[in-house]
Short mmCIF file of C-alpha atoms in Angstrom, two decimals:
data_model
loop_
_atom_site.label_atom_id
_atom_site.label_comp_id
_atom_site.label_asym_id
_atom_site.label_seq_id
_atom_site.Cartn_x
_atom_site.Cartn_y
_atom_site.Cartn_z
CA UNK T 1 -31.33 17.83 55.30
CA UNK T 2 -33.31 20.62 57.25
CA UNK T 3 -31.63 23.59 59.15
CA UNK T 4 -35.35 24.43 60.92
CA UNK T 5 -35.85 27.41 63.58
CA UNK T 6 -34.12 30.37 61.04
CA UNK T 7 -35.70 33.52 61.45
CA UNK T 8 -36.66 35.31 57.88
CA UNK T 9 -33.95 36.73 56.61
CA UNK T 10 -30.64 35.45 53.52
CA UNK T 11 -28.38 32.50 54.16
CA UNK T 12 -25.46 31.23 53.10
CA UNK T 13 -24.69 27.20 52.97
CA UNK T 14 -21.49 25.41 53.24
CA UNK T 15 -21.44 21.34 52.22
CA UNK T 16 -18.91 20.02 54.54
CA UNK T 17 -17.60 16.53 54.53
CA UNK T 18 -15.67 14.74 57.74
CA UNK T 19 -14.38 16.03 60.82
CA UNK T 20 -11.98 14.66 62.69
CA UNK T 21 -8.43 14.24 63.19
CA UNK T 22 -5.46 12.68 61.23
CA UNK T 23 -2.00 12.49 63.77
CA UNK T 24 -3.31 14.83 65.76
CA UNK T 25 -4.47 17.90 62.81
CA UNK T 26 -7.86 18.60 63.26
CA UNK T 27 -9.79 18.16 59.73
CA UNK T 28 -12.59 19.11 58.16
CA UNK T 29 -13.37 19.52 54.59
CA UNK T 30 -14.93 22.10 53.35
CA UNK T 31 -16.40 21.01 49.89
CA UNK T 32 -18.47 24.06 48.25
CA UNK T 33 -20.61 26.83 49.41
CA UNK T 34 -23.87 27.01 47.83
CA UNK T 35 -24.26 27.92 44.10
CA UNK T 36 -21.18 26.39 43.38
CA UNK T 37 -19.12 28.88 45.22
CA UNK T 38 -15.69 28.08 46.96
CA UNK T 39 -15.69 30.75 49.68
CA UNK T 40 -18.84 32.93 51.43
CA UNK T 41 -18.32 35.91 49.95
CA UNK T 42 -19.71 34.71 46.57
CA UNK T 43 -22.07 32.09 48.18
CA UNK T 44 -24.93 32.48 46.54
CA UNK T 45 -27.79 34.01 49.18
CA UNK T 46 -30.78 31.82 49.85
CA UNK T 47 -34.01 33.72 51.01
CA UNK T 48 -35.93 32.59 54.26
CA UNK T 49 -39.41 33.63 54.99
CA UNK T 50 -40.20 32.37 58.29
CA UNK T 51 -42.30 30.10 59.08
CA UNK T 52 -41.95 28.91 55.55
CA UNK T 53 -39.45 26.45 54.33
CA UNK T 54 -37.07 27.13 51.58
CA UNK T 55 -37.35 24.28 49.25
CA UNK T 56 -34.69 23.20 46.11
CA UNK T 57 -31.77 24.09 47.49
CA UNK T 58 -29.61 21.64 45.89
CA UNK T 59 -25.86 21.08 45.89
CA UNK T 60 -23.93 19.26 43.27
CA UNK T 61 -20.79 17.40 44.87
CA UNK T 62 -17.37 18.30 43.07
CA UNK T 63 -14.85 14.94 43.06
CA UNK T 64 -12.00 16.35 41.23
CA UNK T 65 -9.00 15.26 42.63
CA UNK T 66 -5.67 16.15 43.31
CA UNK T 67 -2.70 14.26 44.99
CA UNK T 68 0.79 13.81 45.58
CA UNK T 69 3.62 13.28 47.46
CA UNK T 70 6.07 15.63 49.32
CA UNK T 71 9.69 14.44 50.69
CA UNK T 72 12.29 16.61 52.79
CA UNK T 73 15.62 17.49 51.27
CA UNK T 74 17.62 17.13 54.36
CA UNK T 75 21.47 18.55 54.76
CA UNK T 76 23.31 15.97 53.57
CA UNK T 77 23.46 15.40 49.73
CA UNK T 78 20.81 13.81 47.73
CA UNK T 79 19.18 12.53 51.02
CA UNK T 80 15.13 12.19 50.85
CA UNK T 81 13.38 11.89 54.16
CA UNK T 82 9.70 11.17 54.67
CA UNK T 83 7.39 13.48 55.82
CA UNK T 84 5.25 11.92 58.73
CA UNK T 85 3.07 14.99 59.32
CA UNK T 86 2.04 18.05 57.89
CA UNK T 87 -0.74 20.04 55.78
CA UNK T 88 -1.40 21.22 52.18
CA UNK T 89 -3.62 23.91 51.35
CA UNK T 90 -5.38 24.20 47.65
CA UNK T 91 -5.75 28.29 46.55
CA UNK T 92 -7.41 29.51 43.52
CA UNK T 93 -4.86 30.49 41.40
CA UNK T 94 -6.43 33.57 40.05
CA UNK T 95 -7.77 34.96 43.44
CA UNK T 96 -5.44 33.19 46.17
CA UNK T 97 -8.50 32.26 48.38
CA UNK T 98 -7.74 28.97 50.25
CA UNK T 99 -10.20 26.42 48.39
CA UNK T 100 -9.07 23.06 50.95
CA UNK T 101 -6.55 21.96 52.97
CA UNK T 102 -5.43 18.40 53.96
CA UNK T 103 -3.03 16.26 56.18
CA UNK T 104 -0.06 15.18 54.76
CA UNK T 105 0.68 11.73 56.33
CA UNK T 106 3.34 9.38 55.46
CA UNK T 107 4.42 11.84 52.70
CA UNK T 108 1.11 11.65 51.26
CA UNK T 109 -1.68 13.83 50.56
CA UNK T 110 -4.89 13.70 48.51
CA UNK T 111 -7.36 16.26 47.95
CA UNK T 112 -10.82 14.36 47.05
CA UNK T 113 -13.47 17.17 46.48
CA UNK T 114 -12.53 20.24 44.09
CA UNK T 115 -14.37 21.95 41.47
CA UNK T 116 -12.56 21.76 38.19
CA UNK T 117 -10.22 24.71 37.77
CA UNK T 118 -6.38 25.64 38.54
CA UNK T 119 -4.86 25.40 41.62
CA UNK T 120 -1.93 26.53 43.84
CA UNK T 121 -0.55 24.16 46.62
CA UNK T 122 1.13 25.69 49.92
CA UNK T 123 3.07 23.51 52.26
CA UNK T 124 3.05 23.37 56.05
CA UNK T 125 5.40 21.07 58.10
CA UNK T 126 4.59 22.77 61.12
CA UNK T 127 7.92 24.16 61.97
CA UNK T 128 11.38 24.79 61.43
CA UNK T 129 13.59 23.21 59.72
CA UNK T 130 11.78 23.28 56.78
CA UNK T 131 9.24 27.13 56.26
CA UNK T 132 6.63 26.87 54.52
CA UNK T 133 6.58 25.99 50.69
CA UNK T 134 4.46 26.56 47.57
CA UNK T 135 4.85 24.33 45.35
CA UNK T 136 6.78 24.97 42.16
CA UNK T 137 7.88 28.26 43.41
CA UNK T 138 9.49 30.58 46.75
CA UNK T 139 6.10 32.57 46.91
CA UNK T 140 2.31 32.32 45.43
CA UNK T 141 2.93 34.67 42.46
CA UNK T 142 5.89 32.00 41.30
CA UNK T 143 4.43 29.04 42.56
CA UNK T 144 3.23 26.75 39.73
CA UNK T 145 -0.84 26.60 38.56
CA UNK T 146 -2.04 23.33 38.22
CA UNK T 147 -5.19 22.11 36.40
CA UNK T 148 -7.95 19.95 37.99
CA UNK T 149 -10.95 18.35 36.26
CA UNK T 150 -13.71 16.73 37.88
CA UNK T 151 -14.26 13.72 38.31
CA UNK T 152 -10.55 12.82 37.30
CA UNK T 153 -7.56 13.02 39.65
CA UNK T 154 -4.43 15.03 39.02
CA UNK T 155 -1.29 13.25 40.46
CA UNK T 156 1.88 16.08 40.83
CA UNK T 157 4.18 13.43 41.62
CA UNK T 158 6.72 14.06 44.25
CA UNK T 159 7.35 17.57 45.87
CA UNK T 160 11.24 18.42 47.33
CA UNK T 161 11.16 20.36 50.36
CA UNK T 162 14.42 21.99 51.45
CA UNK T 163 15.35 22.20 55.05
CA UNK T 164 15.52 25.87 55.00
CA UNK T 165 18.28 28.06 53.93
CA UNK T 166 21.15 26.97 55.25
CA UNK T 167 24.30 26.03 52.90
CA UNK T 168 26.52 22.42 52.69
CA UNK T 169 29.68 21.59 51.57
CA UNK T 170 30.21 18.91 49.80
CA UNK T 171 33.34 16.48 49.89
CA UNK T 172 35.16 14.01 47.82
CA UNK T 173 38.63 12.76 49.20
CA UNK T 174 40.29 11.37 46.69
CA UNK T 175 44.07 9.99 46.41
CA UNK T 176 46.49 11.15 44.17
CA UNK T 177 45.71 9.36 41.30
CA UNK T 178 42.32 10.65 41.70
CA UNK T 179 40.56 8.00 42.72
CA UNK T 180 37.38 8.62 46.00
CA UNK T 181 38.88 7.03 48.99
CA UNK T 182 37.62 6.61 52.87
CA UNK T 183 37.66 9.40 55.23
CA UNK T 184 36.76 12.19 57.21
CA UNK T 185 36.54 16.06 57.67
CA UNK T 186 35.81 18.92 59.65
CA UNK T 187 34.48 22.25 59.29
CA UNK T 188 35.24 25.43 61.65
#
């Protein structure tokens, strides 16, 4: 790759793979920012001296991964729904920066390009009824840190995502002798 016509001056790269759009989210990955970096800020700077060109500027691909599922706790008791769209974002756990984000489709979601370290995962369904969500925890200081090593994947399993905050009330009818029968009720 050449980026030609840059006047003399410092740099900063950023590997991206993809762009496009899953159910409508636009997507793009951002994979690493040069010198092994994960945001611009600590991008290493790479020197231009125009007309020259900067040679060796190499990037090493990350491929840990990270995946999962997530599934919506809906009102009534021990009911899973599916979540057809949606995004989770990747933080560094130590510094909170957002690392990656992808599309949750189909209850799915796979991160494919992080450097090894420990992560924290924030939810997104978009809207009400369910707020956003970090996983393992009601903010990002409780949310749970979870390891990744490249090149192997880390599977998390499945996620449960309440509806929000609202309370339920759960009913048995039951005859006299105890037993669960057939019927209905109201609440006002």
């Amino acid at each position: 790759y050449l980026a030609n016509k840059l006047s003399s001056g410092q740099y900063r790269a950023e590997l991206k793979k993809g762009s496009y759009s899953e159910a409508g989210f636009p997507y793009t990955a951002s994979i690493m920012w040069y010198g092994n970096k994960t945001d611009i800020a600590s991008a290493t700077p790479i020197p231009v001296t125009a007309p020259q060109t900067t040679s060796g500027i190499d990037f090493t691909l990350y491929d840990g991964k990270l995946s999962g599922t997530v599934k919506l706790l809906s009102g009534c008791p021990g009911e899973l729904l599916s979540v057809s769209y949606g995004s989770v974002c990747a933080y560094n756990a130590e510094t909170l920066k957002q690392v990656s984000c992808t599309s949750i489709l189909d209850s799915t979601y796979r991160f494919n390009y992080l450097p090894t370290g420990n992560y924290k995962l924030r939810f997104d369904l978009g809207s009400p009824p369910a707020p956003a969500h970090w996983y393992g925890g009601s903010h990002s200081g409780s949310a749970t840190s979870i390891g990744v090593s490249s090149p192997n994947e880390t599977s998390i399993g499945s996620t449960i995502i309440s509806e929000g905050t609202s309370g339920a009330i759960a009913v048995t009818i039951k005859d006299e002798a105890g037993t669960p029968i057939e019927g209905t009720f109201e609440v006002y």
